[in-house]
Amino acid sequence: MTGIRLHAPAPGWDIDADVVVVGSGVAGLTAALRCTAAGLRTVVVTKARLDDGSTRWAQGGIAAALGEGDTPEQHLDDTLVAGAGLCDERAVHALVTEGPDAVRRLIATGADFDKTADGEIALTREGGHHRRRIAHAGGDATGAEISRALVEAIRDRGVRTIEHALVLDLLTDAEGRTAGVTLHVMGEGQHDGVGAVHAPAVVLATGGMGQVFSATTNPAVSTGDGVALALRAGAEVSDLEFVQFHPTVLFLGAGSEGQQPLVSEAVRGEGAHLVDADGVRFMLGQHELAELAPRDIVAKAITRRMQEHGTENMYLDARHFGAEMWEERFPTILAACRSHGIDPITEPIPVAPAAHYASGGVRTDLRGRTTVPGLYACGEVACTGVHGANRLASNSLLEGLVFAERIADDIIAAAPRTPGVPVPHATPVTLPLPVAGARTRIQRIMTAGAGVLRSEASLREAAEALDALHSDALAGGTDDTKAGEPGVDSWETTNLLCVSRVLVAAARRREETRGCHWREDHPDRDDTDWRRHLVVRLTPERTLDVRMTGTHDFPPTSEAPREP
């Protein structure tokens, strides 16, 4: 344990539970439903409304070997290729073999996927897949449908929820085991101010950290809260340097910031072409799958072409779809484009890469257990080993399903267990709050220094700028700017600064190009020296401890035996 905490008031209220799930996406709600079905007192804590997490923004679909002629082995092969040598094959095997039945259970819960004329699940292709294995709903509104079904099930089963609540820190007992969390309810939930949920099991399902960059597909709530909490609690994180930049995000002009509209890979899966301003298809000859190459390859190709042409975007041409296909298959994307003055039926869509998905996160084993006893992680906040150096398209929703079920089964097997009494750390350290305006500065620092293109020079500059913000916070501000006051904005900014420093430290350490980590000064993949994972801890002195694993396999997260 680090003894490090956010600067926040002491809890003024508390409730008891058997398990607390933090997050309300596919991973969190799946875990909560399974624990509830087993009779465990389950509390779901979510930062906004139940249906406001990252899952609802997922357009393309969920990947599983459901089609005729497809097999889990083929899905496994595609996942390993996309992961560029860093996937944990045992984790991928669990994903692809348990995935089809997990999707069927999701359907039984109430999710309604698009069907073919003969009543079978309609399947499409996305980048890196050699088969049509992407199930979708509402054309391009898969995440919204999955979220709807799970939220409805949560409410039907009477699961206790606390909405509009930002999780703060992990509570632990005298033996260092998880004893619950502290949280702050933002005025619209069931309680006011800072409180605590006491529970012997905590499941982090807080989603991603895309808000560390100026432009991202992630919602505003994706500020890395789960990763930062885990680091303060002494847990290990891994592979944070592997941030996937989605190749085709609607380009809204230079300087656009915040959440940007995604143009799903499924559009390319149905036959759209990437072209430059002259109409040239530049992906031909770059990869056997052309526009359907893994996302890191497509993002790099787009970026190179932009550099060659001195432009800030490329184009996605799907005019040949026609109005009927656009309106039926991609109504959400069509509406988003039109709202910004672009009509994909009559003109190419301007696109550029933007931060999309964190392949790394809180390190777990195959049961979702972190290096802190009683603390679990699943979904985008976790690093299960499934994604390696680059997530295969539409594997994220499936990972959330499969590993949430595995976590729930592990918690159920250990129940009943009475939570230990939370105890304060012997020498608690309060993490200082960044100065006002630091959030925008962090995002611009990260975009300039740790975006799609990276180098030692850009990463060093980013590290120095982030360290300066950290030092200013430690000093209580500067002559011009005072440190922030305790509150949601300053706590989120603290989390963003924490995960940004880890990401940059890992990216500087990895001197190669692999997956979605692209070093201009080290352009080649180096399996001899770098087919390894970088594992990071936050020390009690508030410094970062970065180490490399001995092989591409993860060490165990605990003394418990590893699964075969």
XYZ file of C-alpha atoms in Angstrom:
564
model
C 0.000 0.000 0.000
C 1.244 3.459 -0.821
C -0.703 5.384 1.789
C -1.477 7.988 -0.891
C -4.959 9.469 -1.040
C -6.769 12.246 -2.843
C -7.129 15.465 -0.886
C -10.791 15.062 0.149
C -13.013 15.370 3.224
C -13.553 12.349 5.447
C -16.638 10.239 4.653
C -19.788 11.603 6.281
C -21.981 8.545 5.609
C -21.516 4.863 4.798
C -23.378 1.789 3.590
C -22.467 -1.902 3.657
C -22.389 -4.386 0.783
C -20.837 -7.674 -0.306
C -19.464 -6.190 -3.507
C -19.250 -2.689 -4.947
C -18.980 -2.268 -8.703
C -17.583 1.052 -9.927
C -18.836 1.767 -13.431
C -21.977 1.100 -15.428
C -20.776 -0.087 -18.816
C -21.044 -3.625 -20.162
C -18.333 -4.897 -17.777
C -19.647 -3.334 -14.580
C -23.326 -4.135 -15.111
C -22.597 -7.710 -16.213
C -20.588 -8.308 -13.027
C -23.279 -6.659 -10.911
C -26.104 -8.728 -12.417
C -24.230 -12.001 -11.923
C -23.305 -11.185 -8.313
C -26.888 -10.113 -7.573
C -28.254 -13.341 -9.070
C -26.074 -15.255 -6.604
C -27.637 -13.391 -3.683
C -24.800 -10.984 -2.963
C -25.602 -7.468 -1.772
C -24.326 -5.496 -4.741
C -23.929 -1.738 -5.079
C -23.228 -0.066 -8.415
C -21.480 3.314 -8.285
C -21.432 5.328 -11.482
C -20.058 8.744 -12.315
C -23.036 9.988 -14.298
C -26.293 8.185 -15.050
C -26.411 4.406 -15.351
C -26.591 4.598 -19.142
C -23.926 7.287 -19.567
C -20.721 5.239 -19.713
C -18.460 4.399 -22.640
C -20.480 1.356 -23.733
C -23.330 3.407 -25.151
C -20.905 5.074 -27.603
C -19.751 1.775 -29.124
C -20.979 1.785 -32.720
C -19.486 -1.177 -34.556
C -20.484 -4.177 -32.490
C -19.250 -7.145 -30.519
C -16.900 -9.768 -31.973
C -17.527 -13.495 -31.455
C -17.288 -16.662 -33.523
C -21.030 -16.952 -34.149
C -21.115 -17.362 -37.935
C -21.108 -20.474 -40.066
C -17.546 -21.630 -40.747
C -16.033 -19.359 -38.106
C -14.271 -20.824 -35.074
C -12.792 -19.551 -31.826
C -9.390 -20.608 -33.142
C -9.698 -18.257 -36.108
C -10.812 -15.452 -33.786
C -7.810 -16.213 -31.567
C -5.416 -16.021 -34.530
C -6.746 -12.623 -35.627
C -6.497 -11.295 -32.063
C -2.903 -12.453 -31.659
C -1.850 -10.862 -34.948
C -3.418 -7.526 -34.000
C -1.780 -7.667 -30.549
C 1.692 -7.636 -32.124
C 3.306 -10.268 -29.933
C 2.166 -9.056 -26.518
C -1.183 -10.819 -26.051
C -1.508 -13.350 -23.239
C -2.638 -16.363 -25.261
C -4.380 -17.901 -22.236
C -6.471 -14.758 -21.816
C -7.278 -14.633 -25.530
C -8.257 -18.316 -25.456
C -10.663 -17.605 -22.599
C -12.102 -14.656 -24.529
C -12.759 -16.456 -27.805
C -13.970 -19.769 -26.375
C -16.292 -18.295 -23.740
C -17.324 -15.353 -25.916
C -20.077 -16.912 -28.056
C -22.027 -18.182 -25.041
C -21.497 -14.879 -23.232
C -23.100 -13.088 -26.190
C -26.012 -15.527 -26.100
C -26.489 -14.799 -22.390
C -26.465 -11.091 -23.212
C -29.233 -11.719 -25.734
C -31.152 -13.664 -23.091
C -30.808 -10.625 -20.821
C -32.672 -8.595 -23.419
C -30.169 -7.220 -25.955
C -31.682 -7.226 -29.441
C -29.121 -7.666 -32.235
C -29.799 -7.083 -35.919
C -30.982 -10.175 -37.796
C -30.740 -11.454 -41.345
C -33.836 -12.285 -43.411
C -33.759 -15.869 -42.124
C -33.614 -14.785 -38.479
C -29.895 -15.359 -37.822
C -27.671 -12.751 -36.162
C -26.401 -10.380 -38.861
C -22.587 -10.268 -38.905
C -20.153 -7.821 -40.479
C -16.370 -7.404 -40.702
C -14.033 -4.880 -39.188
C -10.301 -4.252 -39.300
C -8.053 -7.234 -38.588
C -10.847 -9.819 -38.877
C -10.671 -12.419 -41.645
C -14.298 -13.429 -41.034
C -17.630 -11.668 -40.678
C -18.009 -12.032 -36.897
C -19.189 -8.611 -35.656
C -22.737 -8.690 -34.262
C -24.420 -5.281 -34.276
C -27.648 -3.633 -33.163
C -29.641 -0.735 -34.549
C -27.275 -0.659 -37.498
C -24.531 1.308 -35.772
C -25.952 1.686 -32.256
C -24.734 -1.564 -30.684
C -23.431 -0.015 -27.481
C -26.629 1.909 -26.905
C -28.699 -1.280 -27.229
C -26.429 -3.288 -24.922
C -26.497 -0.464 -22.373
C -30.296 -0.258 -22.589
C -30.734 -3.986 -21.988
C -28.314 -4.143 -19.048
C -29.622 -0.984 -17.367
C -33.165 -2.290 -17.681
C -32.105 -5.593 -16.106
C -30.323 -3.788 -13.264
C -33.478 -1.794 -12.503
C -35.779 -4.787 -12.847
C -33.691 -6.734 -10.326
C -33.592 -3.837 -7.865
C -29.795 -3.551 -7.735
C -28.806 -0.684 -5.482
C -27.182 2.119 -7.474
C -25.497 5.405 -6.638
C -25.473 7.683 -9.666
C -23.534 10.931 -10.192
C -20.789 9.660 -7.884
C -17.043 9.976 -8.434
C -15.060 7.208 -6.757
C -12.145 8.584 -4.749
C -9.988 5.982 -3.028
C -9.832 2.343 -1.991
C -10.407 1.433 1.642
C -8.282 -1.360 3.103
C -8.208 -3.296 6.346
C -5.308 -3.987 8.705
C -4.090 -6.852 6.487
C -4.087 -4.736 3.334
C -7.215 -6.340 1.888
C -9.909 -4.367 0.138
C -12.591 -3.022 2.483
C -14.569 -0.754 0.124
C -14.275 2.671 -1.470
C -14.808 6.320 -0.690
C -16.838 8.376 -3.142
C -18.275 11.812 -3.692
C -21.893 12.199 -4.781
C -22.310 15.226 -6.998
C -25.596 16.597 -5.732
C -27.992 14.550 -7.853
C -27.513 11.109 -6.333
C -28.875 9.407 -3.232
C -26.513 11.076 -0.785
C -24.655 14.342 -0.453
C -20.922 14.845 -0.279
C -18.223 12.278 0.508
C -19.240 8.867 1.800
C -18.091 5.252 1.823
C -19.304 1.862 0.660
C -17.839 -0.904 2.827
C -17.374 -4.191 0.970
C -14.793 -7.010 0.849
C -14.752 -6.945 -2.968
C -14.427 -3.955 -5.285
C -14.757 -4.243 -9.056
C -13.254 -1.401 -11.071
C -15.096 -1.034 -14.377
C -14.531 2.678 -14.867
C -13.726 2.672 -18.575
C -10.904 4.516 -20.277
C -8.760 7.609 -20.017
C -9.169 9.230 -23.427
C -9.625 12.646 -21.837
C -5.858 12.869 -21.312
C -5.772 13.945 -24.988
C -7.331 17.033 -26.540
C -9.368 15.053 -29.094
C -10.872 11.673 -28.277
C -13.862 9.480 -28.993
C -14.288 8.944 -25.241
C -17.052 10.650 -23.256
C -16.235 13.401 -20.776
C -16.335 10.939 -17.850
C -13.285 9.007 -19.168
C -10.642 10.630 -16.980
C -8.662 7.564 -15.884
C -10.237 7.454 -12.413
C -9.966 3.677 -12.001
C -6.315 3.442 -13.038
C -5.389 6.363 -10.784
C -7.284 4.873 -7.811
C -5.543 1.526 -8.348
C -2.121 3.187 -8.478
C -2.769 5.070 -5.244
C -3.876 1.779 -3.675
C -0.563 0.142 -4.605
C -1.791 -1.918 -7.572
C 0.303 -2.470 -10.652
C -0.632 -1.158 -14.085
C 0.787 -2.361 -17.363
C 1.046 -1.495 -21.065
C -0.321 2.034 -20.652
C 1.842 3.195 -23.555
C -0.413 1.306 -25.968
C -3.156 3.843 -26.647
C -5.185 3.025 -29.727
C -5.965 5.981 -31.944
C -9.053 5.223 -34.003
C -8.176 5.895 -37.658
C -11.523 7.314 -38.742
C -12.836 10.005 -36.425
C -14.885 12.794 -37.981
C -12.498 15.709 -38.547
C -14.108 18.878 -37.210
C -11.263 21.239 -38.007
C -7.895 22.154 -36.547
C -7.961 22.724 -32.812
C -11.142 20.761 -32.145
C -11.122 19.487 -28.575
C -13.176 17.145 -26.411
C -15.245 14.182 -27.543
C -15.254 13.789 -31.328
C -17.773 11.773 -33.403
C -16.576 8.303 -34.345
C -17.014 6.907 -37.852
C -17.189 3.195 -37.088
C -14.797 0.719 -38.617
C -17.905 -1.139 -39.733
C -18.284 1.494 -42.471
C -15.002 0.229 -43.923
C -16.161 -3.304 -43.175
C -19.071 -2.753 -45.534
C -16.803 -1.462 -48.296
C -15.951 2.216 -47.748
C -12.573 3.388 -49.085
C -9.934 5.608 -47.540
C -8.786 8.241 -50.026
C -6.721 11.403 -50.096
C -7.889 14.751 -51.434
C -7.183 13.534 -54.977
C -9.378 10.460 -54.511
C -6.448 8.008 -54.400
C -6.948 4.835 -52.293
C -3.685 4.884 -50.363
C -4.266 1.693 -48.308
C -3.973 -0.541 -51.367
C -0.618 -2.311 -51.240
C 0.000 -1.315 -47.617
C -1.582 -4.467 -46.137
C -3.367 -7.548 -47.421
C -6.604 -6.300 -45.847
C -6.206 -2.747 -47.232
C -8.717 -0.504 -45.352
C -9.443 -3.415 -42.997
C -5.890 -3.724 -41.704
C -5.493 -3.554 -37.899
C -6.155 -0.079 -36.527
C -2.550 0.801 -35.745
C -1.555 0.170 -39.366
C -4.428 2.244 -40.750
C -3.822 5.116 -38.299
C -0.130 5.212 -39.214
C -0.915 5.137 -42.938
C -3.348 8.028 -42.583
C -0.836 10.020 -40.544
C 1.950 9.403 -43.080
C -0.298 10.451 -45.948
C -1.272 13.631 -44.100
C 2.413 14.438 -43.567
C 3.221 13.796 -47.229
C 0.391 16.046 -48.410
C 0.721 18.670 -45.670
C -2.929 18.239 -44.662
C -4.739 17.603 -41.382
C -7.177 14.938 -42.579
C -7.924 12.236 -45.133
C -11.331 11.101 -46.411
C -13.599 8.086 -46.115
C -15.583 7.572 -49.310
C -18.825 5.610 -49.015
C -20.934 7.431 -51.568
C -21.423 4.155 -53.419
C -23.487 2.838 -50.460
C -26.440 4.915 -51.558
C -29.061 6.599 -49.397
C -30.935 3.441 -48.385
C -27.886 1.664 -46.975
C -26.714 4.752 -45.110
C -30.138 5.301 -43.568
C -30.680 1.667 -42.556
C -27.184 0.440 -41.666
C -25.512 3.595 -40.312
C -28.233 6.000 -39.148
C -26.270 7.263 -36.134
C -23.172 8.109 -38.157
C -25.266 9.650 -40.920
C -26.989 11.934 -38.417
C -23.702 12.902 -36.758
C -22.123 13.806 -40.088
C -25.127 15.810 -41.218
C -25.207 17.688 -37.911
C -21.724 18.951 -38.813
C -22.658 19.889 -42.367
C -21.376 16.760 -44.129
C -23.573 14.419 -46.187
C -21.847 11.023 -46.662
C -24.353 10.114 -49.369
C -23.025 12.815 -51.674
C -19.485 13.595 -50.421
C -16.494 11.869 -48.770
C -16.232 12.165 -44.986
C -13.197 14.067 -43.639
C -11.461 11.859 -41.034
C -8.345 11.863 -38.870
C -7.045 9.644 -36.037
C -8.050 10.490 -32.443
C -7.457 8.820 -29.073
C -9.871 5.941 -28.731
C -8.961 3.004 -26.481
C -6.433 2.103 -23.786
C -5.111 -1.401 -24.440
C -3.288 -1.311 -21.100
C -4.575 -0.651 -17.616
C -4.720 -2.196 -14.146
C -2.939 -5.537 -14.374
C -5.120 -8.581 -13.673
C -5.024 -12.349 -13.871
C -7.538 -14.497 -15.734
C -10.092 -14.009 -12.951
C -9.792 -10.236 -12.988
C -7.805 -10.126 -9.740
C -5.342 -7.247 -9.378
C -2.229 -7.196 -7.218
C -4.302 -5.820 -4.307
C -6.334 -8.568 -2.578
C -10.064 -8.076 -3.073
C -9.650 -5.481 -5.853
C -10.770 -6.572 -9.326
C -10.723 -4.784 -12.674
C -12.470 -5.453 -15.976
C -13.238 -3.680 -19.220
C -11.093 -0.861 -20.549
C -9.668 0.010 -17.119
C -8.035 -3.448 -16.947
C -5.035 -5.028 -18.626
C -6.055 -8.683 -18.920
C -3.485 -9.469 -21.603
C -6.189 -9.888 -24.270
C -5.304 -6.836 -26.349
C -1.514 -6.883 -26.280
C -0.052 -3.905 -28.119
C -3.181 -3.159 -30.136
C -6.817 -4.136 -29.559
C -8.552 -6.056 -32.327
C -11.711 -4.230 -33.426
C -14.863 -5.031 -31.404
C -13.052 -7.246 -28.903
C -13.633 -4.689 -26.147
C -17.326 -5.344 -25.490
C -16.617 -9.085 -25.549
C -13.753 -8.696 -23.076
C -16.071 -6.777 -20.762
C -18.642 -9.567 -20.907
C -16.309 -12.538 -20.510
C -14.071 -11.196 -17.770
C -16.935 -9.628 -15.819
C -18.492 -13.081 -15.628
C -15.162 -14.558 -14.508
C -14.800 -11.878 -11.819
C -18.321 -12.461 -10.542
C -17.711 -16.207 -10.345
C -14.523 -15.624 -8.333
C -16.303 -13.270 -5.920
C -19.226 -15.685 -5.545
C -16.841 -18.568 -4.822
C -15.207 -16.560 -2.008
C -18.480 -15.421 -0.424
C -19.602 -14.963 2.231
C -16.742 -12.884 3.539
C -17.164 -10.105 6.051
C -15.285 -6.938 5.114
C -12.439 -5.977 7.380
C -12.625 -2.745 9.278
C -11.109 0.042 7.161
C -8.022 1.469 8.768
C -6.091 4.616 7.893
C -2.554 4.206 6.644
C 0.072 4.720 9.334
C 1.637 7.598 7.410
C -1.032 8.849 4.991
C 0.070 11.096 2.140
C -2.406 13.408 0.454
C -1.942 13.759 -3.279
C -1.773 17.485 -4.066
C -4.380 19.008 -6.333
C -3.137 20.504 -9.630
C -3.307 24.223 -10.221
C -6.302 25.731 -11.946
C -6.275 25.276 -15.722
C -4.058 22.209 -15.525
C -6.551 19.923 -17.311
C -6.302 21.745 -20.644
C -2.531 21.978 -20.286
C -2.288 18.217 -19.649
C -4.378 17.451 -22.725
C -2.289 19.672 -24.980
C 0.958 18.330 -23.564
C -0.147 14.761 -24.192
C -1.482 15.459 -27.688
C 1.757 17.149 -28.752
C 4.184 14.732 -27.092
C 2.509 11.341 -26.750
C -0.020 11.192 -29.588
C 0.105 9.031 -32.716
C 3.724 10.040 -33.432
C 6.232 9.811 -30.587
C 9.967 10.277 -30.159
C 12.428 10.644 -27.319
C 12.401 14.402 -27.848
C 8.609 14.729 -27.800
C 8.207 12.384 -24.851
C 10.969 14.073 -22.854
C 9.322 17.436 -23.403
C 5.980 15.985 -22.305
C 7.526 14.381 -19.214
C 9.192 17.642 -18.184
C 5.976 19.618 -18.626
C 3.943 17.074 -16.638
C 6.581 16.966 -13.905
C 6.388 20.744 -13.681
C 2.621 20.556 -13.132
C 3.207 17.882 -10.473
C 5.839 20.062 -8.762
C 3.548 23.092 -8.854
C 0.858 21.023 -7.143
C 3.304 19.808 -4.493
C 4.332 23.407 -3.842
C 0.725 24.500 -3.468
C 0.657 26.505 -6.661
C 2.748 29.309 -8.145
C 2.797 33.067 -7.854
C 0.320 33.267 -10.735
C -1.854 30.230 -10.089
C -3.117 28.714 -6.870
C -3.609 25.005 -6.299
C -7.089 23.663 -6.898
C -9.702 23.242 -4.193
C -11.096 19.767 -3.380
C -13.903 18.976 -5.818
C -14.834 16.912 -8.854
C -12.883 18.970 -11.382
C -9.665 19.023 -9.357
C -9.945 15.307 -8.481
C -10.445 14.392 -12.142
C -7.485 16.579 -13.113
C -5.367 14.871 -10.449
C -6.276 11.513 -11.985
C -5.485 12.759 -15.502
C -2.080 14.008 -14.384
C -1.319 10.713 -12.654
C -2.152 8.463 -15.620
C -0.479 10.849 -18.079
C 2.804 10.634 -16.175
C 2.616 6.826 -16.198
C 1.795 6.696 -19.910
C 4.682 8.978 -20.841
C 7.146 7.139 -18.575
C 6.276 3.818 -20.213
C 6.337 5.286 -23.734
C 9.819 6.736 -23.124
C 11.057 3.418 -21.803
C 9.786 1.365 -24.783
C 12.360 2.111 -27.467
C 10.691 0.402 -30.406
C 7.596 0.648 -32.565
C 4.997 -2.003 -31.760
C 1.242 -2.041 -32.256
C -0.211 1.372 -31.501
C 3.037 2.646 -29.924
C 4.884 4.414 -32.749
C 8.371 5.773 -32.055
C 9.754 7.781 -34.971
C 13.277 7.426 -33.563
C 12.879 3.640 -33.173
C 10.740 2.708 -36.201
C 11.197 -1.071 -36.025
C 9.662 -3.770 -33.868
C 12.288 -5.429 -31.664
C 11.186 -8.819 -30.341
C 14.619 -9.625 -28.928
C 14.726 -6.789 -26.401
C 11.169 -5.499 -26.231
C 8.747 -8.406 -26.442
C 8.111 -7.645 -22.802
C 5.555 -5.816 -20.691
C 6.235 -2.650 -18.731
C 4.758 -2.742 -15.246
C 4.396 0.477 -13.251
C 3.748 1.131 -9.557
C 3.308 4.376 -7.638
C 5.704 4.450 -4.689
C 4.858 5.878 -1.247
C 7.186 8.761 -2.174
C 4.846 9.602 -5.110
C 7.416 8.545 -7.713
C 6.946 5.965 -10.466
C 8.604 2.552 -10.395
C 8.800 1.166 -13.955
C 10.052 -2.366 -14.521
C 10.131 -4.752 -17.440
C 8.878 -8.347 -17.250
C 11.334 -11.122 -18.006
C 9.231 -12.555 -20.828
C 6.057 -11.617 -22.712
C 4.081 -13.505 -20.042
C 2.743 -11.624 -17.041
C 3.906 -12.705 -13.575
C 1.104 -13.855 -11.227
C -0.890 -11.122 -9.494
C -0.946 -13.046 -6.195
C 0.214 -16.199 -4.508
C -2.836 -17.985 -5.887
C -1.981 -20.630 -8.502
C -2.183 -19.514 -12.113
C -4.810 -21.024 -14.347
C -3.548 -23.376 -17.053
